[in-house]
Short mmCIF file of C-alpha atoms and ligand atoms in Angstrom, two decimals:
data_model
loop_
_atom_site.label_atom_id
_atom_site.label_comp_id
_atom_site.label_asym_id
_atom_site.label_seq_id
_atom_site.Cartn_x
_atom_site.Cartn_y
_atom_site.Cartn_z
CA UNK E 1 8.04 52.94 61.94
CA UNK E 2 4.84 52.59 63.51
CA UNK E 3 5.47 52.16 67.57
CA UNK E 4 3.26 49.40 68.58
CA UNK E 5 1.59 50.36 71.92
CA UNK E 6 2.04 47.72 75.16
CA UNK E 7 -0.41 46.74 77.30
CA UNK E 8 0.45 45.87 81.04
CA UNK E 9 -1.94 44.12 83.23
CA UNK E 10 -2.37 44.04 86.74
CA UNK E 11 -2.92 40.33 88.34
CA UNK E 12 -2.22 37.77 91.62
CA UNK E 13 0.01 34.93 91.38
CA UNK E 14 -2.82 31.88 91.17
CA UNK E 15 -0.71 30.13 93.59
CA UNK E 16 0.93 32.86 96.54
CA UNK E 17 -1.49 36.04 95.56
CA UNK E 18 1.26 38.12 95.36
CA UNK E 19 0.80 40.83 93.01
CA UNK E 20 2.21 40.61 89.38
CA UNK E 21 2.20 42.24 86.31
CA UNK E 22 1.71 41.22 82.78
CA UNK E 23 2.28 41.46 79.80
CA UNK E 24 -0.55 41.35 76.88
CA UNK E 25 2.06 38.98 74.61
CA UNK E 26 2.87 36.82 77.82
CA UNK E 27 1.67 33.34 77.71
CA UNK E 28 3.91 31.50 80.46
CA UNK E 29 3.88 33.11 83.61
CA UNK E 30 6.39 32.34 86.29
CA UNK E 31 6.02 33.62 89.70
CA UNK E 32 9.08 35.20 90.97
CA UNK E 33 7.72 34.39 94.92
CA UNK E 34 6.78 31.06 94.88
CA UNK E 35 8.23 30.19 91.78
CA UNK E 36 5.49 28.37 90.33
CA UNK E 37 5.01 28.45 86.85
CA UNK E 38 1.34 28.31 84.59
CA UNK E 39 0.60 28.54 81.49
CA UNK E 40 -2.33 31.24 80.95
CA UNK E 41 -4.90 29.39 79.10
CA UNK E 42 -7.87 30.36 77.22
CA UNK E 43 -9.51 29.13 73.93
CA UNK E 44 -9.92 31.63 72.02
CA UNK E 45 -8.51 35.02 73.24
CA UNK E 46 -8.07 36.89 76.39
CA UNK E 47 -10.78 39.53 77.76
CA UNK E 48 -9.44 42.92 79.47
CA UNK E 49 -11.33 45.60 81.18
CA UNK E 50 -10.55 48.97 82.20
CA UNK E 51 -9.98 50.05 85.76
CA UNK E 52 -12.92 52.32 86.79
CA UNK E 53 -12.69 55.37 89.11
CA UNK E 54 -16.63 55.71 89.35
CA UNK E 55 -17.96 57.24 92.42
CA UNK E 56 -19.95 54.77 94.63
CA UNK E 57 -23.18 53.31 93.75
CA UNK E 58 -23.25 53.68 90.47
CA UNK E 59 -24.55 50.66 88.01
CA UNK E 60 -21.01 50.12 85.77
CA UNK E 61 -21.92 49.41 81.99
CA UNK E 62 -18.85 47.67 79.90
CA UNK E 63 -18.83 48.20 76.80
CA UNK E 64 -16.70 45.78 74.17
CA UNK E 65 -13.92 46.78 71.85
CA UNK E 66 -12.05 44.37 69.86
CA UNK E 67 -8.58 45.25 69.91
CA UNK E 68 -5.99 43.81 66.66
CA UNK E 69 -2.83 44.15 66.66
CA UNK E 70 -0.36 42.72 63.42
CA UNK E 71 0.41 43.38 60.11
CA UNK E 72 -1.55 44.07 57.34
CA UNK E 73 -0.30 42.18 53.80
CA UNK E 74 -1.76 43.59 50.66
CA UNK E 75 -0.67 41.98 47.06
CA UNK E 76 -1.03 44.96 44.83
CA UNK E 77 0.24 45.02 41.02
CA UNK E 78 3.70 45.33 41.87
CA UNK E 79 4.57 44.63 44.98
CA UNK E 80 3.34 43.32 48.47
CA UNK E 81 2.83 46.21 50.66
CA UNK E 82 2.39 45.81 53.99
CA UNK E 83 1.36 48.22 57.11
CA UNK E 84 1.30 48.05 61.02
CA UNK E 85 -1.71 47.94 62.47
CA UNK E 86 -2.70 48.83 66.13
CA UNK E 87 -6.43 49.65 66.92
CA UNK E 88 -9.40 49.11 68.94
CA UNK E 89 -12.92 49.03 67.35
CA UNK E 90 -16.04 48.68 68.93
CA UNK E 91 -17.37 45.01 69.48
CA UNK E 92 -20.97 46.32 69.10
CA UNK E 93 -22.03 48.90 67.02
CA UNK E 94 -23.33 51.54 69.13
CA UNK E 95 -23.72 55.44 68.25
CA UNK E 96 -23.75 56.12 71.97
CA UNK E 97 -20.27 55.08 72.69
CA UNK E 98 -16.78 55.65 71.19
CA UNK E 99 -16.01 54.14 68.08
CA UNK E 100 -12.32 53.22 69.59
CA UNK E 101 -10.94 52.87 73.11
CA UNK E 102 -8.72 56.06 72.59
CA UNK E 103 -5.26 55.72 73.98
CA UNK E 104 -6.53 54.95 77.32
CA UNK E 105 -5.94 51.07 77.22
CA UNK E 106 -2.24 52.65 76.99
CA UNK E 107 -1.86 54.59 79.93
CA UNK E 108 -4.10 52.16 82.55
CA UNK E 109 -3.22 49.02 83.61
CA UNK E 110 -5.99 46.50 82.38
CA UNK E 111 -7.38 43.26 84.29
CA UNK E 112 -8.62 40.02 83.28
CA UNK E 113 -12.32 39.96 83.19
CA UNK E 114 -13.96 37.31 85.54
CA UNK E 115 -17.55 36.79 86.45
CA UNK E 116 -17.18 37.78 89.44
CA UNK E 117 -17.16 41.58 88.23
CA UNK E 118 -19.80 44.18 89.25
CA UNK E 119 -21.23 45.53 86.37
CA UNK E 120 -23.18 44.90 83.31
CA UNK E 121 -21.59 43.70 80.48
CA UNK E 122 -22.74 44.40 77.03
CA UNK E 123 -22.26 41.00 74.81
CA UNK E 124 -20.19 41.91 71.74
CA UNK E 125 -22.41 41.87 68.22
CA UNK E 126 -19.73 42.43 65.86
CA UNK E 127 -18.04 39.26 65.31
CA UNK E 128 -14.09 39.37 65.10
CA UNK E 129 -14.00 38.88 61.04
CA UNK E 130 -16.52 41.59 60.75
CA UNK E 131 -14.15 44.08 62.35
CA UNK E 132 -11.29 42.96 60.70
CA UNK E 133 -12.89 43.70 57.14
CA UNK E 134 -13.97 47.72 58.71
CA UNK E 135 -10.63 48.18 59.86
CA UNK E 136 -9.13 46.05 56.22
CA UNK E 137 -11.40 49.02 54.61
CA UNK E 138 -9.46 51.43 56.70
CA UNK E 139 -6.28 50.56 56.21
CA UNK E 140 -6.12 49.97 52.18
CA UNK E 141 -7.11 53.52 51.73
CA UNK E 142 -4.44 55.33 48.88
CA UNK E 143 -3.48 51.77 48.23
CA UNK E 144 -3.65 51.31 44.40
CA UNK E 145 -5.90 49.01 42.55
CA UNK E 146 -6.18 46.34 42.39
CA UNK E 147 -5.67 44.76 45.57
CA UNK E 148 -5.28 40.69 44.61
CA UNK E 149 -5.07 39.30 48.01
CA UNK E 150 -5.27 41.07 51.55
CA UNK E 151 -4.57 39.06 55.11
CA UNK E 152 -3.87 40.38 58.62
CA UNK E 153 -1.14 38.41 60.04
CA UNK E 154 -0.11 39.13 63.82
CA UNK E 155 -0.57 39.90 66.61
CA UNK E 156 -2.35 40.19 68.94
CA UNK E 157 -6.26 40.08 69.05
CA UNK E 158 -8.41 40.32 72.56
CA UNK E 159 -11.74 41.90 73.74
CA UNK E 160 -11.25 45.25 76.23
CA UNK E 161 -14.35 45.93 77.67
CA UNK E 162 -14.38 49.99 79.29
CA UNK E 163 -16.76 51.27 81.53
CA UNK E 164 -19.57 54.00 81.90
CA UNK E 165 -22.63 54.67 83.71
CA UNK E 166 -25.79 56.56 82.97
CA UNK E 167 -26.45 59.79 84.95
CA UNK E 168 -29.25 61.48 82.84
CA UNK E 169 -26.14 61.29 80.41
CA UNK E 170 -23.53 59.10 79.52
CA UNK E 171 -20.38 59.11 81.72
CA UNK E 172 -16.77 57.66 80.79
CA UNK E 173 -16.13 55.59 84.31
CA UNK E 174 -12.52 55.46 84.28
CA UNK E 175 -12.45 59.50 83.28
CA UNK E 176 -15.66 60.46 84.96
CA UNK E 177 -16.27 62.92 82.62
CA UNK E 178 -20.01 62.94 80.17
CA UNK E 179 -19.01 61.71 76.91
CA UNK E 180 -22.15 63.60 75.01
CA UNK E 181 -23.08 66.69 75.37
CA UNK E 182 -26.77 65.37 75.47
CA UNK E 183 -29.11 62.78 77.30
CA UNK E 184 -29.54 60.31 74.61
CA UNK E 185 -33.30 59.49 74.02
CA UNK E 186 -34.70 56.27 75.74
CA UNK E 187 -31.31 55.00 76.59
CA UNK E 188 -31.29 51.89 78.57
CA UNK E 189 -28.12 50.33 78.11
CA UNK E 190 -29.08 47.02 80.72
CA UNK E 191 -32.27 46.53 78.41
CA UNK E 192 -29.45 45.35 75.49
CA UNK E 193 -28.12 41.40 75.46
CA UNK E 194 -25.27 41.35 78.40
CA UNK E 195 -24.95 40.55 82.12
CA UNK E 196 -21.91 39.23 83.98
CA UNK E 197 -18.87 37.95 81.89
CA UNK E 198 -19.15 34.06 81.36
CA UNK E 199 -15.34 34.05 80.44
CA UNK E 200 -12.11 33.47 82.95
CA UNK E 201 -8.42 33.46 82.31
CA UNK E 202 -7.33 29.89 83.54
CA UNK E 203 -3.56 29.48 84.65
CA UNK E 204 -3.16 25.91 84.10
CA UNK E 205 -0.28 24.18 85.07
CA UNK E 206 3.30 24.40 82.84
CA UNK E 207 3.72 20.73 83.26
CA UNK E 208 4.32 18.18 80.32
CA UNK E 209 1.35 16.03 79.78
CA UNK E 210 3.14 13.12 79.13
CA UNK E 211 5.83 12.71 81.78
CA UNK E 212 4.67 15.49 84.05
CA UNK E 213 8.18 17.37 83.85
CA UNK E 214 8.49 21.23 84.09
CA UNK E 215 7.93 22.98 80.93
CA UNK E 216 10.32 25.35 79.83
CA UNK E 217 10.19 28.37 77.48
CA UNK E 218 9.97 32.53 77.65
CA UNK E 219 7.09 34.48 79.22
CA UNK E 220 5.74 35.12 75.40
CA UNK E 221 6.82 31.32 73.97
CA UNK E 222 3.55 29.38 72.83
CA UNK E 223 5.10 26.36 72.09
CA UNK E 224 6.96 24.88 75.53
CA UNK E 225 9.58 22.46 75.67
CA UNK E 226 9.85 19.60 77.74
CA UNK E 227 13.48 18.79 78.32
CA UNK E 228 12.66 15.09 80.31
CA UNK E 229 11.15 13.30 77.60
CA UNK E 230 11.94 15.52 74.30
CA UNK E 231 8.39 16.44 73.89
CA UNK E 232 7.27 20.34 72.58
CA UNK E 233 3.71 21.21 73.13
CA UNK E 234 1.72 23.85 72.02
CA UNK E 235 -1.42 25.47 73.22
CA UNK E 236 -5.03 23.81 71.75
CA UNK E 237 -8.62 24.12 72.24
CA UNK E 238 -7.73 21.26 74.76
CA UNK E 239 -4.94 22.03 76.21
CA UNK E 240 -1.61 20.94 75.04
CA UNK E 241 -1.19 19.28 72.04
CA UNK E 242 1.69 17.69 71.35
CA UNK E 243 4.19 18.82 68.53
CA UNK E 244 5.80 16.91 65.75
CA UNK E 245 9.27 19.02 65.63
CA UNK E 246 13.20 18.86 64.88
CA UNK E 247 16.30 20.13 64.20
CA UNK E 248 18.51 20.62 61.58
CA UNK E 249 22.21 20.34 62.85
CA UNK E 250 24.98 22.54 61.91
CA UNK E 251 25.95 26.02 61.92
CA UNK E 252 29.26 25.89 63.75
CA UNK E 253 30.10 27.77 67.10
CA UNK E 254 28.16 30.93 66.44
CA UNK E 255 24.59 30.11 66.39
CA UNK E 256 21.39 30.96 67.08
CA UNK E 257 18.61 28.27 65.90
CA UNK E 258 15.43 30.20 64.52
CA UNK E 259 11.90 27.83 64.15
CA UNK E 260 10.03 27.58 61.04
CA UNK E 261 6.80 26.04 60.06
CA UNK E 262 6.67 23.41 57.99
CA UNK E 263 3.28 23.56 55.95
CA UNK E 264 2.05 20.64 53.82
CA UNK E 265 -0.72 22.05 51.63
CA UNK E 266 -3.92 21.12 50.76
CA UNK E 267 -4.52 23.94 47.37
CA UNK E 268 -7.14 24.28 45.21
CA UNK E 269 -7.20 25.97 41.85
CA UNK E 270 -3.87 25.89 41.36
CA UNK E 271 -1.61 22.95 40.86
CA UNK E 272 1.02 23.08 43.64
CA UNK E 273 1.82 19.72 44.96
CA UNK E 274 5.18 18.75 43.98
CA UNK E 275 8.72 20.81 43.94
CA UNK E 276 8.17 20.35 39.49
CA UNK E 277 4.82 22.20 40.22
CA UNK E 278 6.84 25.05 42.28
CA UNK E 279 9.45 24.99 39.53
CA UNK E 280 6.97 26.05 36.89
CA UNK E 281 4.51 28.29 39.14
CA UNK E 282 7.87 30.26 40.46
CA UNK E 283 9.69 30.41 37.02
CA UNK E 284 12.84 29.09 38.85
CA UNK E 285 15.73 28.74 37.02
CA UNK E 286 15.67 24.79 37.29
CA UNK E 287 15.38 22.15 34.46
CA UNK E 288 12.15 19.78 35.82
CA UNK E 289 14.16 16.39 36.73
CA UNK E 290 12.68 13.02 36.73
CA UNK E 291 12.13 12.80 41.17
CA UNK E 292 10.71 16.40 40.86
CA UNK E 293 7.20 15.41 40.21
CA UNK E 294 7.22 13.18 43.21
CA UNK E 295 8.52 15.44 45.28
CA UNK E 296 5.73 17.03 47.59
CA UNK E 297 5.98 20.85 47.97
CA UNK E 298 5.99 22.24 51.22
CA UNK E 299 5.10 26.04 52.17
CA UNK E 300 7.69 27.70 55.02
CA UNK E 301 7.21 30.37 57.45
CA UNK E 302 8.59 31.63 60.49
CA UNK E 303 7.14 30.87 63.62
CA UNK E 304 8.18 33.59 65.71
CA UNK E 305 7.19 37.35 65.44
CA UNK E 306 9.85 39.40 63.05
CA UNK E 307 9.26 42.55 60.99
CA UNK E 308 6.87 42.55 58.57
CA UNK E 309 9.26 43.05 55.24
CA UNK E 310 11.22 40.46 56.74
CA UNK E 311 8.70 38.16 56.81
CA UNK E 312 8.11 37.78 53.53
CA UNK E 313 11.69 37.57 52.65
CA UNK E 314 12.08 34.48 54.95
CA UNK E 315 9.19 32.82 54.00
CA UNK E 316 9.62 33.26 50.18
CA UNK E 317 13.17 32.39 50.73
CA UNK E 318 12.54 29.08 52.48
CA UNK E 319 9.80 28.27 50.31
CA UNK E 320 11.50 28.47 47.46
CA UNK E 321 14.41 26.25 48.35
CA UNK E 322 12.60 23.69 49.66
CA UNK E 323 14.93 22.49 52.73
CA UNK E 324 14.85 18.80 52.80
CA UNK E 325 17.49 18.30 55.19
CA UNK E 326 17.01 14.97 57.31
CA UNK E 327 15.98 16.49 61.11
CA UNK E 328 16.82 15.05 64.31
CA UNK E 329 13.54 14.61 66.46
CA UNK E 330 15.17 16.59 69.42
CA UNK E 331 15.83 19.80 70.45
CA UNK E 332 19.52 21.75 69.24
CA UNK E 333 22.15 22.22 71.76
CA UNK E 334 22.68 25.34 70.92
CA UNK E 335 20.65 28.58 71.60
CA UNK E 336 17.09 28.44 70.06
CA UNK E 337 14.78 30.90 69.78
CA UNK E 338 10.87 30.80 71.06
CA UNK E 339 7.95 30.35 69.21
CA UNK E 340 5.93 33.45 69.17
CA UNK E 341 3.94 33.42 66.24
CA UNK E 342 0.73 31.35 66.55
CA UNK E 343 -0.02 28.56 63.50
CA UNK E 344 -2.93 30.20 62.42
CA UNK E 345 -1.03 33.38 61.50
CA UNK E 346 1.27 31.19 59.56
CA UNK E 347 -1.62 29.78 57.94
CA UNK E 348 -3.64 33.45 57.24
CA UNK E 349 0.03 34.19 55.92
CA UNK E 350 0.42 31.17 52.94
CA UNK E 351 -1.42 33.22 50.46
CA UNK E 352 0.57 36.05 50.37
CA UNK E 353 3.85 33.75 50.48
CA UNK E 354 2.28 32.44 46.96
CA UNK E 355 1.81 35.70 45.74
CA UNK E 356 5.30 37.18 46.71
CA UNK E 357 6.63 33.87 44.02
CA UNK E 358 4.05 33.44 41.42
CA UNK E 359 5.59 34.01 38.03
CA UNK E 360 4.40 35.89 35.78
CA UNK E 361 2.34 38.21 38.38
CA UNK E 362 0.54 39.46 35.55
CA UNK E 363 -1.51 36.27 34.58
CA UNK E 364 -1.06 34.60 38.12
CA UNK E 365 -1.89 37.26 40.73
CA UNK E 366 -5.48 37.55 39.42
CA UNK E 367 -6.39 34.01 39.98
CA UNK E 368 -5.18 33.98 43.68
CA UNK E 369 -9.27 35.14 44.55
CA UNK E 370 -9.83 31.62 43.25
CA UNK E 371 -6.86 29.67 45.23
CA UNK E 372 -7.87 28.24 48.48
CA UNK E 373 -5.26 27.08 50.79
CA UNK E 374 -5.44 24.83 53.86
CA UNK E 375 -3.23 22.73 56.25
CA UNK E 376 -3.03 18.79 55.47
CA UNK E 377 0.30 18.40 58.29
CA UNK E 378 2.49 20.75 59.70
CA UNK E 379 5.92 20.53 61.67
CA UNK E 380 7.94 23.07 63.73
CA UNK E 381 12.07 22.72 62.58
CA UNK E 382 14.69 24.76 63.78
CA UNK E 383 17.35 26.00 61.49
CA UNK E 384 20.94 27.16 62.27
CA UNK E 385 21.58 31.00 61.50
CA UNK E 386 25.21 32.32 62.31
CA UNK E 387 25.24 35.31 64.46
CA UNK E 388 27.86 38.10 64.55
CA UNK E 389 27.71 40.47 67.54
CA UNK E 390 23.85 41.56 67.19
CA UNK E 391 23.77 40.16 63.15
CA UNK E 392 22.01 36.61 62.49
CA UNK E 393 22.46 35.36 59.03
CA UNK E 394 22.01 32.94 56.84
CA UNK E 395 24.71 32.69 54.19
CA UNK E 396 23.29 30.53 52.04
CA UNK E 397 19.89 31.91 51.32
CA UNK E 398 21.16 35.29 52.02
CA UNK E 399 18.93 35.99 54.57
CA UNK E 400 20.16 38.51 57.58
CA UNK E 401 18.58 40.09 60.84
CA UNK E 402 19.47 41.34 64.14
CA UNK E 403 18.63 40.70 67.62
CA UNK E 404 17.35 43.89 67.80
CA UNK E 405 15.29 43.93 65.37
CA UNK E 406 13.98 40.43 66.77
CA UNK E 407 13.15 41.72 69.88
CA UNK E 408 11.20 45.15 68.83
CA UNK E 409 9.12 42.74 66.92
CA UNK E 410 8.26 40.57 69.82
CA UNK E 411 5.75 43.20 71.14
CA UNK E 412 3.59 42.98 68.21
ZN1 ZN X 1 3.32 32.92 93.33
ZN1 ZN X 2 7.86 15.25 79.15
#
């Protein structure tokens, strides 16, 4: 298995100064001197540069690399395949840089960009879905024909900007070391769009909006719990939104409560809007009952970050069955497990969920082009799984993991 690389970055506590380190898949940050704890906010995705080791006076150039991290879902023939994907790509096509940031994003701790930077920065021209499809190219190479649906589901996406300078040629600034062999001809990297960075991380306060309580959750959670007034929020373009969200009780002694998404669909071009519809679509084994047709059909998917095979599995597995248990609107008692995987990746991941159920694959797989899928509601509900030692299962839909497993797949 692909080892998915980690990116550390150096920072000061927003509130003491003291130096900290992150993560690149940490989201709630509590200081362990003054013991405040912030939510690092932003409202899109998070921008990184490079440490340089330029000698003095030297005009610093940054140049942008988008850098994905996730899974790759591909609905072939036969099967869904799926592959890890870790890379860098530039952000702006350029023959006079490197395609990719190399492995040095590995070894070097990164920063947050901020405007108050020296340097020119080189605004990004290649816009995120553009990169995706180069790197989509990339990756489906020796994969066999025809490929029915594709989607990236992850991850991790954020801009790294690295630096150079120009000394007749082009120098790597964290290396210090020409990166041609050459001058290249009328090269004036300032005289392309850039300047200083317009974007900042913001650490906003882990506070619930409502009552003004303490949040609560794990340094990669992105939905935080608010255990005053009940309340689970979740990062928006504003802020925090609220959640709607519940529990299912039960389980016995041994358990560890995973979160799943609860997707009401809005499809087009295929009929799937009642549990009869899923009954025909999926071939399942079920006489169509009177109730059925008034039934609406919900998609499910986890909401935290597990391996990719396993994915699928779960989702298929709760889609399929349909959970209509009656929720409680609070929290379990009992262990539960943080939300790590962002909506939108549950949403990216709905059409591949179809495809792992659609029966017969040979007349419904080619129409999937055609289906388009969007959100009309969603909830967050937490299910019971037993756990054994390091096993988590769930007997009923024969479903099984480990914590292990769990947390390797936190880091993609
Ligand atoms: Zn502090
Ligand atoms: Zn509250």
């Amino acid at each position: 298995m692909v080892q998915p690389s980690r990116l550390l970055i150096d920072h000061q506590c927003p509130q003491c100064g003291a130096p900290i380190v992150l993560k690149e898949t940490d989201h709630l940050f509590s200081c362990p001197y003054c013991r405040v704890k912030s939510f690092l906010y932003t409202s899109d995705f998070f921008r990184f540069m490079l440490p340089h080791g330029a000698p003095k006076g030297k005009t610093l150039v940054y140049f942008p690399y988008w850098r994905f991290k996730g899974i790759l879902f591909s609905s072939l023939q036969e099967r869904i395949e799926h592959r890890i994907v870790d890379v860098s790509h530039q952000a702006l096509l350029s023959a006079n840089f490197p395609v990719s940031l190399g492995l040095r994003s590995q070894v070097l701790k990164l920063r947050f960009v901020s405007p108050e930077t020296e340097g020119y920065f080189l605004k990004p021209g290649l816009p995120f879905k553009d990169m995706v499809e180069i790197v989509q190219k990339r990756f489906s190479k020796g994969l066999p024909r025809p490929i029915y649906a594709q989607t990236f589901i992850g991850g991790t996406m954020s801009q790294i900007y690295a630096p150079f300078y120009v000394d007749r040629k082009i120098y790597d600034g964290v290396l210090n070391r020409a990166i041609s062999p050459a001058p290249p001809a009328h090269f004036e990297p300032t005289a392309l769009p850039g300047g200083s960075p317009h974007w900042q991380i913001r650490f906003i306060p882990a506070q619930c909006p409502e009552c003004g309580w303490d949040l609560e959750g794990e340094r990669d959670a992105i939905v935080l719990n608010c255990t005053n007034c009940s309340s689970l929020w979740i990062q928006s373009k504003k802020g925090f939104r609220k959640l709607a969200f519940g529990h299912v009780p039960g389980g016995g002694d041994a358990v560890l409560y995973l979160p799943f998404y609860r997707i009401r669909p809005e499809i087009t071009g295929l009929e799937l809007g009642s549990y009869a519809d899923l009954v025909r679509i999926a071939n399942l084994p079920k006489v169509v009952q009177k109730g059925m047709e008034k039934k609406p059909f919900h998609f499910w998917s986890p909401a935290f970050k597990i391996r990719p095979r396993d994915f699928l599995r779960f989702s298929i597995a709760f889609t399929l069955s349909q959970p209509a248990h009656a929720w409680q609107p609070q929290m379990p008692k009992a262990e539960a497990y943080p939300v790590t995987l962002p909506i939108q990746e549950a949403l990216e991941s709905l059409k591949i969920n179809l495809a792992g159920f659609m029966k017969p694959p040979g007349v419904l797989l080619p129409t999937l082009e055609d289906i388009g899928i969007k959100a009309k509601s969603l909830a967050l509900v937490y299910f019971p799984f037993q756990t054994q030692r390091d096993e988590i299962f769930h007997p009923l839909l024969r479903l099984r993991t480990t914590r292990n497993v769990l947390t390797y797949a936190r880091h993609l």
